[in-house]
Short mmCIF file of C-alpha atoms in Angstrom, two decimals:
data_model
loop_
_atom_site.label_atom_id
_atom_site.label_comp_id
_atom_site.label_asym_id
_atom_site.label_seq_id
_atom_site.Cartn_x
_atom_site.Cartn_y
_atom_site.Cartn_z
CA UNK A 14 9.51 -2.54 44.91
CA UNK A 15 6.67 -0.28 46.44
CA UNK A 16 3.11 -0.96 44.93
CA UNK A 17 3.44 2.65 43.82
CA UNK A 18 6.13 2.00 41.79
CA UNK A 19 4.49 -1.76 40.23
CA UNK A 20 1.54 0.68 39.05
CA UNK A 21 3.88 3.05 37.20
CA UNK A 22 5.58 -0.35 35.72
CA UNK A 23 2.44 -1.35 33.84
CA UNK A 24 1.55 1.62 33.28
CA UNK A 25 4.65 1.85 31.02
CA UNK A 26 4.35 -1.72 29.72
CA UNK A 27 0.46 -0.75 28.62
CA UNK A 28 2.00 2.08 26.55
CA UNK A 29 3.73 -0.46 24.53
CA UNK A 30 1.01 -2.31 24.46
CA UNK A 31 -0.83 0.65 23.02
CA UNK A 32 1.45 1.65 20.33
CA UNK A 33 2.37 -1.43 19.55
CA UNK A 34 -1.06 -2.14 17.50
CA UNK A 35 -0.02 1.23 15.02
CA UNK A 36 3.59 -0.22 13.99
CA UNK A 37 1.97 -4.17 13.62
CA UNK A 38 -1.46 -2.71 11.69
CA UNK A 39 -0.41 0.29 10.13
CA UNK A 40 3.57 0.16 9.70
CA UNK A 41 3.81 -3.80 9.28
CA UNK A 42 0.53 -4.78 7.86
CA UNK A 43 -1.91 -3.08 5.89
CA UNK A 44 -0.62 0.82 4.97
CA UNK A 45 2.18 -0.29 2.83
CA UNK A 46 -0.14 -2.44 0.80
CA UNK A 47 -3.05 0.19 0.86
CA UNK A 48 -0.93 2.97 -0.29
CA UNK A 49 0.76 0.87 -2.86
CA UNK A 50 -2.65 -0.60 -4.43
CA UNK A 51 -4.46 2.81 -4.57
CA UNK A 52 -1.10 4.31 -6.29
CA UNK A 53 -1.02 1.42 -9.01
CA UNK A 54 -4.76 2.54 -9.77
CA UNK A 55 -3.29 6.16 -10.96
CA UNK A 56 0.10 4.97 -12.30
CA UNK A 57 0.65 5.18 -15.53
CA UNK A 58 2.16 2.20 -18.02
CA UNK A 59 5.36 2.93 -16.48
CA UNK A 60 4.30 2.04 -13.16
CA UNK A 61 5.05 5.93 -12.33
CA UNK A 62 3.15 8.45 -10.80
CA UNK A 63 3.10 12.17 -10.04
CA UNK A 64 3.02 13.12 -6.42
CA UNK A 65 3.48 17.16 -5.54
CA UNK A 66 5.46 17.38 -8.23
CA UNK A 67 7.69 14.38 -8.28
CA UNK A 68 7.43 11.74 -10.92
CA UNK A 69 8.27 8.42 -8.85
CA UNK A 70 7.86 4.75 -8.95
CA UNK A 71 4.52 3.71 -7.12
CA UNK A 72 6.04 0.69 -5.25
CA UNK A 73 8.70 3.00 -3.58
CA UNK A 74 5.89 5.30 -2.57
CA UNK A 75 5.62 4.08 0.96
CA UNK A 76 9.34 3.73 1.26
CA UNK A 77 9.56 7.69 0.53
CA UNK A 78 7.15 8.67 2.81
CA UNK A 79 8.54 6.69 6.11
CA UNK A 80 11.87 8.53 4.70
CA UNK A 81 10.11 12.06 4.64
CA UNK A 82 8.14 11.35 7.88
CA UNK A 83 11.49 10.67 9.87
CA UNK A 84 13.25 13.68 8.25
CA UNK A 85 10.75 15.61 10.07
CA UNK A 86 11.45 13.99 13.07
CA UNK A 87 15.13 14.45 12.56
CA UNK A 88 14.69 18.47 12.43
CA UNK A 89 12.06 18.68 15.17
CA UNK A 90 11.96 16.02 17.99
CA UNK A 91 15.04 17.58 19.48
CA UNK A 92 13.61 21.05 19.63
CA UNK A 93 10.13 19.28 20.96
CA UNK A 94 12.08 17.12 23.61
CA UNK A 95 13.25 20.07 25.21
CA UNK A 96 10.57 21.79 25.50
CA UNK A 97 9.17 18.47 26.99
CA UNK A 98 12.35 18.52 29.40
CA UNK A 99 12.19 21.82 30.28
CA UNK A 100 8.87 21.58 31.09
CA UNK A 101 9.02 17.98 32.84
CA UNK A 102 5.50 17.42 31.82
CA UNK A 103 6.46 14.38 30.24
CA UNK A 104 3.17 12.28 31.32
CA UNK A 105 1.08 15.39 29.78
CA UNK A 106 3.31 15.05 26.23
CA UNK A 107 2.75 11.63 25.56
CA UNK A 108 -0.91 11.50 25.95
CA UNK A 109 -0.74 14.90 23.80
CA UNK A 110 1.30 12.90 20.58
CA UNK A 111 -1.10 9.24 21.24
CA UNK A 112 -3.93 11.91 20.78
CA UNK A 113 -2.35 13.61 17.69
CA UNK A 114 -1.32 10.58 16.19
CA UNK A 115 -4.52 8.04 16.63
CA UNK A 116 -7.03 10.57 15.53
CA UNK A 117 -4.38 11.43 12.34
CA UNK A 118 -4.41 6.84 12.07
CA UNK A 119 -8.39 7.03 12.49
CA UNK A 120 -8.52 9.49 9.35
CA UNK A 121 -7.29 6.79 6.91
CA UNK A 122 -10.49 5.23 7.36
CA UNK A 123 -12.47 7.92 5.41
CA UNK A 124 -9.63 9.43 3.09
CA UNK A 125 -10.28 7.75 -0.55
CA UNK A 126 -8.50 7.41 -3.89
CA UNK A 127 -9.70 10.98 -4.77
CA UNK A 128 -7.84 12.44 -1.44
CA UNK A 129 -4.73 10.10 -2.62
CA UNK A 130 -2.20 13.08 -1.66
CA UNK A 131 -4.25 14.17 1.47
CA UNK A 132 -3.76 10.66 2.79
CA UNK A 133 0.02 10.49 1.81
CA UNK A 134 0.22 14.00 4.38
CA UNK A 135 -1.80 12.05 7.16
CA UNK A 136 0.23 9.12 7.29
CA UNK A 137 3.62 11.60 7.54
CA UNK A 138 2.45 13.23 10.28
CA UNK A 139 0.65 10.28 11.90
CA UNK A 140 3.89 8.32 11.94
CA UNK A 141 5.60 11.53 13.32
CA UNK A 142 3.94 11.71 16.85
CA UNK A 143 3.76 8.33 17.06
CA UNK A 144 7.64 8.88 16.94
CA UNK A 145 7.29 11.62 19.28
CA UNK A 146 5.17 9.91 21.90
CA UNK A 147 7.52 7.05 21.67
CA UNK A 148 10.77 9.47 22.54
CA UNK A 149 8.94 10.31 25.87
CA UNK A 150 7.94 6.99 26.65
CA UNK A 151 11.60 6.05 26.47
CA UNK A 152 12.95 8.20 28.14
CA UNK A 153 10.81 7.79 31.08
CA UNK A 154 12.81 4.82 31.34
CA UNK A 155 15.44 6.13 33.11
CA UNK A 156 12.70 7.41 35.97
CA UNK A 157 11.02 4.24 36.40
CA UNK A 158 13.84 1.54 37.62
CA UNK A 159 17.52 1.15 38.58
CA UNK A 160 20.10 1.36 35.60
CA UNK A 161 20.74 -2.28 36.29
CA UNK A 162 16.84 -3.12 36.03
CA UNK A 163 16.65 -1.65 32.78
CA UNK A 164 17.99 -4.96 30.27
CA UNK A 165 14.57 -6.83 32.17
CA UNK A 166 12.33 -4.15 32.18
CA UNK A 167 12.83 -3.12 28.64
CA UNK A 168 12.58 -6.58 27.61
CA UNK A 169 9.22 -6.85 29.07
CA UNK A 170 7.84 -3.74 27.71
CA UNK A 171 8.90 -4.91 23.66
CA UNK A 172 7.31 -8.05 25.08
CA UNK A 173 3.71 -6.88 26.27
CA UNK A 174 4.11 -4.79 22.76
CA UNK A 175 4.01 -7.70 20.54
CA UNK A 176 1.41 -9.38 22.70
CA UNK A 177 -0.87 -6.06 22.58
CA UNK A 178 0.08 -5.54 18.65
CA UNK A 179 -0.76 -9.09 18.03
CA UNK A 180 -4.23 -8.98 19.70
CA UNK A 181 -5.25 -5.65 18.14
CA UNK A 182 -4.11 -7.64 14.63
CA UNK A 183 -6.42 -10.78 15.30
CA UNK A 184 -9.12 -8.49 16.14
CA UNK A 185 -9.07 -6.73 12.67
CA UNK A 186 -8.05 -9.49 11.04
CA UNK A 187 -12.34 -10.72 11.89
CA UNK A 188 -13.20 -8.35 10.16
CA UNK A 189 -11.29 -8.62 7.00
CA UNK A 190 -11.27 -12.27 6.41
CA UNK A 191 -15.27 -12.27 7.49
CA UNK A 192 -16.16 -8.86 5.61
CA UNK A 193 -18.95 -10.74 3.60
CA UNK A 194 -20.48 -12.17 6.84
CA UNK A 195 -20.35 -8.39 7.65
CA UNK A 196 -21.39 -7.01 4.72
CA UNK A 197 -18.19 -5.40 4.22
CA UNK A 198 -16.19 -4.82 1.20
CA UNK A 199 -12.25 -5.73 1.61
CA UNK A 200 -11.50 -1.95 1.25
CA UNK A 201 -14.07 -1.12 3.79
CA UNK A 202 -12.77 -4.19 6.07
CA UNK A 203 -9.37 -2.10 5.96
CA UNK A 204 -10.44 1.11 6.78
CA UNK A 205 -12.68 -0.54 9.82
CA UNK A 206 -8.86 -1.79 10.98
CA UNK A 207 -7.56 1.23 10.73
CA UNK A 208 -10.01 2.64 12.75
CA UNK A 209 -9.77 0.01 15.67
CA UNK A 210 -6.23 0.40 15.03
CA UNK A 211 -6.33 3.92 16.34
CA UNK A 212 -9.10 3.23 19.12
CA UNK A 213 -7.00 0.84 20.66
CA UNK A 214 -3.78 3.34 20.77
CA UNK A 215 -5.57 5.86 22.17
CA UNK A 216 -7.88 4.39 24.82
CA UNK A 217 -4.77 1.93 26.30
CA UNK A 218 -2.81 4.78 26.38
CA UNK A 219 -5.36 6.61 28.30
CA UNK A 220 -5.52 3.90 30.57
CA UNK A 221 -1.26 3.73 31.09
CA UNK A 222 -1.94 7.51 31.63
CA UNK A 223 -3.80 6.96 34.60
CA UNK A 224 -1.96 4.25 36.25
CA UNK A 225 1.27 6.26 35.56
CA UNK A 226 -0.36 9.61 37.06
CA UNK A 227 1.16 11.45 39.88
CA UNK A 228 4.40 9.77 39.79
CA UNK A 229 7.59 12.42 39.21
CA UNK A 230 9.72 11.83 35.65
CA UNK A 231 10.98 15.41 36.27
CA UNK A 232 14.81 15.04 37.43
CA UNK A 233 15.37 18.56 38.51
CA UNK A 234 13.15 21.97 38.56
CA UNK A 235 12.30 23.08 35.35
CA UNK A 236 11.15 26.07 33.58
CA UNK A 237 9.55 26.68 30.23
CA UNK A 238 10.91 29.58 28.55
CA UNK A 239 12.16 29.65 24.88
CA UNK A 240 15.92 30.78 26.55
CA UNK A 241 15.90 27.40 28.59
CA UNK A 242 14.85 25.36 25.80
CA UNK A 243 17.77 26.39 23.60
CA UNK A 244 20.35 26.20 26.47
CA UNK A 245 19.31 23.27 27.77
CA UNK A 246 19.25 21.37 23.93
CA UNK A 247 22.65 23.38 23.37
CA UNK A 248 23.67 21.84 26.82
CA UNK A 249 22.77 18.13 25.51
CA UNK A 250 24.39 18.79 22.02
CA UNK A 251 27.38 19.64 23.90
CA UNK A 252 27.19 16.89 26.04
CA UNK A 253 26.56 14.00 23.76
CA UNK A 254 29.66 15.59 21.68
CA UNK A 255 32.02 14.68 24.91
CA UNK A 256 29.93 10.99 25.40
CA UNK A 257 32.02 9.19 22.92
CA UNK A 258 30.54 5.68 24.07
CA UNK A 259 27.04 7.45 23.86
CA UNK A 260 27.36 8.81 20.15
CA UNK A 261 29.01 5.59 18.90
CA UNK A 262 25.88 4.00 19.82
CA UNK A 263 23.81 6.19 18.23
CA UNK A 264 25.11 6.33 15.64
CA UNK A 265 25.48 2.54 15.48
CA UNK A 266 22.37 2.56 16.56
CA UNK A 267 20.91 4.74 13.34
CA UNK A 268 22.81 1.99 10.71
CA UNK A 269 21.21 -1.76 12.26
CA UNK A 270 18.39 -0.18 13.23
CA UNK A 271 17.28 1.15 10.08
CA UNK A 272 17.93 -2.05 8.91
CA UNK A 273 15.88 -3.89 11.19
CA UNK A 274 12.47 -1.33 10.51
CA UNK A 275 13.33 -1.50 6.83
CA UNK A 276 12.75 -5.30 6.84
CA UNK A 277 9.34 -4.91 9.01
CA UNK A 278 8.19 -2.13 6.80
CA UNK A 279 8.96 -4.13 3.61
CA UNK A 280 8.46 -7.68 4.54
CA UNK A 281 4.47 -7.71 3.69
CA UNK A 282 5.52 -5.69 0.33
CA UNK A 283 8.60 -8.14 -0.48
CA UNK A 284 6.05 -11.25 0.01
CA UNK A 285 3.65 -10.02 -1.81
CA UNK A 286 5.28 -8.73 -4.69
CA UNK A 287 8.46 -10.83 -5.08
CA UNK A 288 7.04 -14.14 -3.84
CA UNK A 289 3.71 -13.29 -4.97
CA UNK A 290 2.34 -14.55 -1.73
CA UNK A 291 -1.47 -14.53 -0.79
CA UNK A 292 -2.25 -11.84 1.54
CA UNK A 293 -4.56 -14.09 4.03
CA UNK A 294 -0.78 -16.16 4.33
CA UNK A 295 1.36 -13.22 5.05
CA UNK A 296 -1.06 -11.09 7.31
CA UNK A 297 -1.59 -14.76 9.67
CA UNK A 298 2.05 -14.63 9.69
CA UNK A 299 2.62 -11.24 10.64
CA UNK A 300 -0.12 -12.13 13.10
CA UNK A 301 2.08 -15.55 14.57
CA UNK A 302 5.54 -13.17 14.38
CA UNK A 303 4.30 -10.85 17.09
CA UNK A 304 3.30 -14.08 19.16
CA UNK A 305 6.77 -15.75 18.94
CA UNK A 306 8.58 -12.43 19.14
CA UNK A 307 7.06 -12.56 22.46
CA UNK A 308 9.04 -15.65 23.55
CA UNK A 309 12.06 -14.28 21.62
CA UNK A 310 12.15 -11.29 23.80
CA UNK A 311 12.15 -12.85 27.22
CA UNK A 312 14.79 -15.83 25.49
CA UNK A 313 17.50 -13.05 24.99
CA UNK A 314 16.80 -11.26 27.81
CA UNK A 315 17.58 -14.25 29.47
CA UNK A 316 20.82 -14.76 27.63
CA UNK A 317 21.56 -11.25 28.34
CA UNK A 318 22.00 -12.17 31.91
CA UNK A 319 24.29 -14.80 31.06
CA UNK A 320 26.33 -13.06 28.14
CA UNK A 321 26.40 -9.66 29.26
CA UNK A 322 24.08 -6.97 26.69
CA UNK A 323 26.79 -5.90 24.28
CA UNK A 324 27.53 -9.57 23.64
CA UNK A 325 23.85 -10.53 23.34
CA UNK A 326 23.05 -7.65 20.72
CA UNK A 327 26.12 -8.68 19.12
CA UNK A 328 24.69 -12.14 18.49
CA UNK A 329 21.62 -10.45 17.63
CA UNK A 330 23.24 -8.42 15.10
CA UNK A 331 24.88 -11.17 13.37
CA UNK A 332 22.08 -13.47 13.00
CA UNK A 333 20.11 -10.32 11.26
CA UNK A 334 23.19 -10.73 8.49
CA UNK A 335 22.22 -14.64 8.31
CA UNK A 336 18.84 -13.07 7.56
CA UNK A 337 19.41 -11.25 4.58
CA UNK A 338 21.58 -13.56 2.97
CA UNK A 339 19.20 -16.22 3.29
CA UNK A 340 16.84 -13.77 2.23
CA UNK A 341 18.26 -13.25 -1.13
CA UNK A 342 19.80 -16.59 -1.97
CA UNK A 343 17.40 -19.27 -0.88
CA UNK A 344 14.14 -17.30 -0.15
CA UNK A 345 11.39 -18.49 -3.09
CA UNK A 346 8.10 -19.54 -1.63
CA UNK A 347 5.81 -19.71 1.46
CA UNK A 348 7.84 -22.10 3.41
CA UNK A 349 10.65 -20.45 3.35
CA UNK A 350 8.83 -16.96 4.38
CA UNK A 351 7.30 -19.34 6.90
CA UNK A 352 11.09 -20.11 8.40
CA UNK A 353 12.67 -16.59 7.62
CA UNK A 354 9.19 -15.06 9.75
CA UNK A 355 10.32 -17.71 12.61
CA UNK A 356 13.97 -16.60 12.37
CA UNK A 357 13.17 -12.67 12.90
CA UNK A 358 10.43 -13.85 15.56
CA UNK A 359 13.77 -15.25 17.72
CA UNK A 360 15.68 -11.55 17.48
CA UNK A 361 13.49 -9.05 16.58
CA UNK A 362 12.40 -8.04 20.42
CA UNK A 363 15.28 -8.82 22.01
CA UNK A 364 17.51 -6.20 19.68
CA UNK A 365 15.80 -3.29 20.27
CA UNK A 366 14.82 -4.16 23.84
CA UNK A 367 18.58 -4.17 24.21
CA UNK A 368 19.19 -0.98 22.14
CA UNK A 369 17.01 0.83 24.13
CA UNK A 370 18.12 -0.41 27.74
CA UNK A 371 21.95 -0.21 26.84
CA UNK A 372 21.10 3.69 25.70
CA UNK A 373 19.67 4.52 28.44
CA UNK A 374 22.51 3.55 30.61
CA UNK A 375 25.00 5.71 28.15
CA UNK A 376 23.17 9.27 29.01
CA UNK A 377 22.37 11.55 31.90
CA UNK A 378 18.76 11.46 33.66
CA UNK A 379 17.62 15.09 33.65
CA UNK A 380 17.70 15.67 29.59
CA UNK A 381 17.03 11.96 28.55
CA UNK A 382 13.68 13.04 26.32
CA UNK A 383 16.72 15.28 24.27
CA UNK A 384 18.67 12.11 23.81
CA UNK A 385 15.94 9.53 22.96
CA UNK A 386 14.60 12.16 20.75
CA UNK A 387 17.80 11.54 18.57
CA UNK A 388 17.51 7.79 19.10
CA UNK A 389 14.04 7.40 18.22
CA UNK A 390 15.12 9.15 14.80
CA UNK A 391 15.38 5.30 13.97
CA UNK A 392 13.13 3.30 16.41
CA UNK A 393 10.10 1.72 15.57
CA UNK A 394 8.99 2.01 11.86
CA UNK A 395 10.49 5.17 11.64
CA UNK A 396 14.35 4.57 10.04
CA UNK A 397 14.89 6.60 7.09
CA UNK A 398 18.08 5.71 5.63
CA UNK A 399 17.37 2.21 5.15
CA UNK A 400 13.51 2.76 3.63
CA UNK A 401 15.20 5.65 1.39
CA UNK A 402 18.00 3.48 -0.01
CA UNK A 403 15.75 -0.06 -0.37
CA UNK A 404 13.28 2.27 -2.43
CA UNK A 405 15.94 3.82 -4.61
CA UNK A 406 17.76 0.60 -5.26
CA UNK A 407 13.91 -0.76 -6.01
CA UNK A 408 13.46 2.13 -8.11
CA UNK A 409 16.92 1.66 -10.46
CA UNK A 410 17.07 -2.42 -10.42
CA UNK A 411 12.91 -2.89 -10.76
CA UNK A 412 14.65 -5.84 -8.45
CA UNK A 413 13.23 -6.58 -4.79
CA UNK A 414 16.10 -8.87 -4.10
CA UNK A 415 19.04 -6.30 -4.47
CA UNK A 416 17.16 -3.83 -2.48
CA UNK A 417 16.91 -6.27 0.22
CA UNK A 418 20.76 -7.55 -0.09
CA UNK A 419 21.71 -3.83 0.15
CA UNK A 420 20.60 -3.92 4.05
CA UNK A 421 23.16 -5.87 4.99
CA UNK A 422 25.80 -3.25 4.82
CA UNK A 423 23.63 -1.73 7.52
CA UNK A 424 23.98 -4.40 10.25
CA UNK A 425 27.85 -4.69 9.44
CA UNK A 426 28.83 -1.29 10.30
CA UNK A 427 26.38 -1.94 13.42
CA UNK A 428 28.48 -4.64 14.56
CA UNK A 429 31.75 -2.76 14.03
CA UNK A 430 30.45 0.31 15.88
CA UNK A 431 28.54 -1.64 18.69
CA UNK A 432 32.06 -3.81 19.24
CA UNK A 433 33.91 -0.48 20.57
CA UNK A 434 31.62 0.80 22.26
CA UNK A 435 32.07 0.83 26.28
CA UNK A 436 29.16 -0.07 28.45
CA UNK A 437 28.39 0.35 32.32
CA UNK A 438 30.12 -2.64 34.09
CA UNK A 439 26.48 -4.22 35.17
CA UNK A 440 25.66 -4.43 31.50
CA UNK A 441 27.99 -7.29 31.47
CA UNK A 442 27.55 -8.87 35.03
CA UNK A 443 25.04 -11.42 35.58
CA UNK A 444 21.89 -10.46 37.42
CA UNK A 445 19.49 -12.16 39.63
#
């Protein structure tokens, strides 16, 4: 490996790095709770309140808008990824979205109660090109190593991602639990995190910019007009309709994944108002998940290259039903969030490292921003099926506990759909 190629490697690590600190401040942490609080102020006895026109149920607020958020992804990111294709400016695009999307993340730091539907907007459209930038910088995956790399290399980007989201968390976490020492208020403790929050996306990924600069993610001459964008999306359409082990995944893919960002969007929310846990414990746990999930990350991709991938996500996939049924049964105070945290810590990384490695071995080179487009429809944070049905079940049964058991339909069809699909042979050979 030519020291060229080791700069473009952590360059693409630092990206995950960079992101990383939006889905663990903003999607994990503190914007569910934020959204939630400021819509109880203007419920009314109910619980309800009225939102461009809607009457809905202000604890399935946030729920709704990850849902709407990643419908907007679902109608656009294919049209924007190949555009991004065509043009095989890739390196240009994602610095483009980190831009859009941290300045949108540093605006929740000065949008109040009175700009209540204003900030709903921002965080929709925040969330979206943070799910745009994160369709490029997967599919620059397939440009940066050998297919049979891509199980390790994957791994170790989710794993400087947790690391990166975990340090960006302690940092704002000073400020909040030391806001008097500051002369802070809490609220204004949260909007100073939000703000870092963004800072820190924006300047790391300026940074994995510039190691990453001048290296080729372009797989064959491109062109950017409008009649090459719609051929070439109509091309990958086509071609993902003949990829039968491709779509299987996917859609597999769409079902345990939305399960998996449902439970890290709702977990703060579900300990906080079903266990009626303390913030201070659930934040410090967040905090010790993305440590742990560091270690769990580089365990399975070490089992991977004993089991084979499909087997390891399999595993993976499995213990995630353990999970939930635990979660509903047996889950009543802080130890046991304490043990369930530890539990997702082990599988968390290593599933979507997987996801993402055994994709990109499933589709061609030269259009993989078109296909990662439709996988990132439910990557990080941004499922929409799962969110949608937790917050309507939350919504009928006023019960946190059958919203949650109501996920684990989602990692059962995973398991069924995952088991036929047919992977590359060196997905399931050992490797040195």
């Amino acid at each position: 490996m030519g020291l060229n190629q080791i700069r473009v490697l952590r360059g693409w690590f630092l990206y995950d790095w960079a992101n990383s600190a939006y889905v663990t401040n903003v999607l994990t942490v503190f914007f569910g709770p934020f959204i939630s609080q400021i819509a109880s102020k203007i419920a009314n006895p109910n619980g309800l309140i009225e939102i461009v026109g809607l009457t809905i149920y202000s604890d399935s607020l946030y729920s709704y808008l990850v849902s709407i958020s990643v419908l907007l992804q679902f109608f656009f990111l294919p049209l924007i990824a190949a555009f991004v294709d065509v043009t095989g400016k890739k390196l240009n695009f994602l610095i483009l979205f980190a831009l859009l999307g941290s300045i949108l993340t540093l605006s929740f730091s000065f949008l109040s109660e009175k700009h209540f539907n204003i900030l709903s907007i921002t965080f929709i459209f925040s969330n979206f090109f943070f799910g745009a930038s994160v369709v490029v910088y997967n599919s620059l995956l397939n440009h940066i190593c050998e297919p049979e790399k891509r199980d390790i290399i994957s791994s170790k980007g989710w794993a400087f991602g947790y690391i990166g989201g975990g340090i960006n968390l302690a940092l704002n976490l000073v400020f909040i639990y030391f806001h008097n020492f500051f002369d802070f208020s809490i609220d204004e403790a949260i909007r100073i995190a939000f703000g870092l929050t963004a800072l820190w996306w924006l300047s790391f990924s300026l940074l994995s910019f510039y190691w990453m600069r001048g290296f080729s993610f372009s797989a064959y001459p491109q062109s950017s007009s409008n009649k090459k964008i719609l051929l070439n999306l109509l091309k990958t359409i086509r071609e993902l309709a003949k990829n039968k082990n491709a779509w299987l995944f996917l859609v597999a893919y769409l079902f345990f994944n939305d399960g998996v960002q449902t439970v890290i969007v709702i977990s703060t929310q579900f300990g906080r108002q079903e266990l009626k846990l303390s913030m201070d414990f659930l934040v410090l746990t967040i905090l010790l998940v993305q440590f742990l999930s560091y270690f769990g990350t580089i365990i399975v991709a070490r089992i991977t290259q004993k089991l084979g991938s499909k087997k390891t996500l399999i595993i993976c996939l499995i213990i995630w039903n353990i999970i939930i049924i635990y979660s509903y049964f047996f889950l009543r105070d802080w130890i046991g969030f304490a043990g369930l945290a530890f539990s997702i810590s082990f599988v968390l990384g290593g599933t979507q490292a997987l996801s993402r490695s055994i994709f990109s071995n499933l589709i061609p080179e030269s259009n993989s921003t078109e296909y990662f487009s439709l996988y990132e429809i439910s990557e990080k944070g941004s499922s929409w099926i799962g969110p949608l049905v937790f917050g309507l079940i939350l919504q009928v049964t006023k019960s946190y506990r059958f919203a949650i058991l109501s996920l684990i339909l989602f990692f059962l069809v995973g398991i069924f759909l995952i088991s036929i699909v047919k992977v590359p042979s060196f997905c399931n050979k050992v490797t040195k």
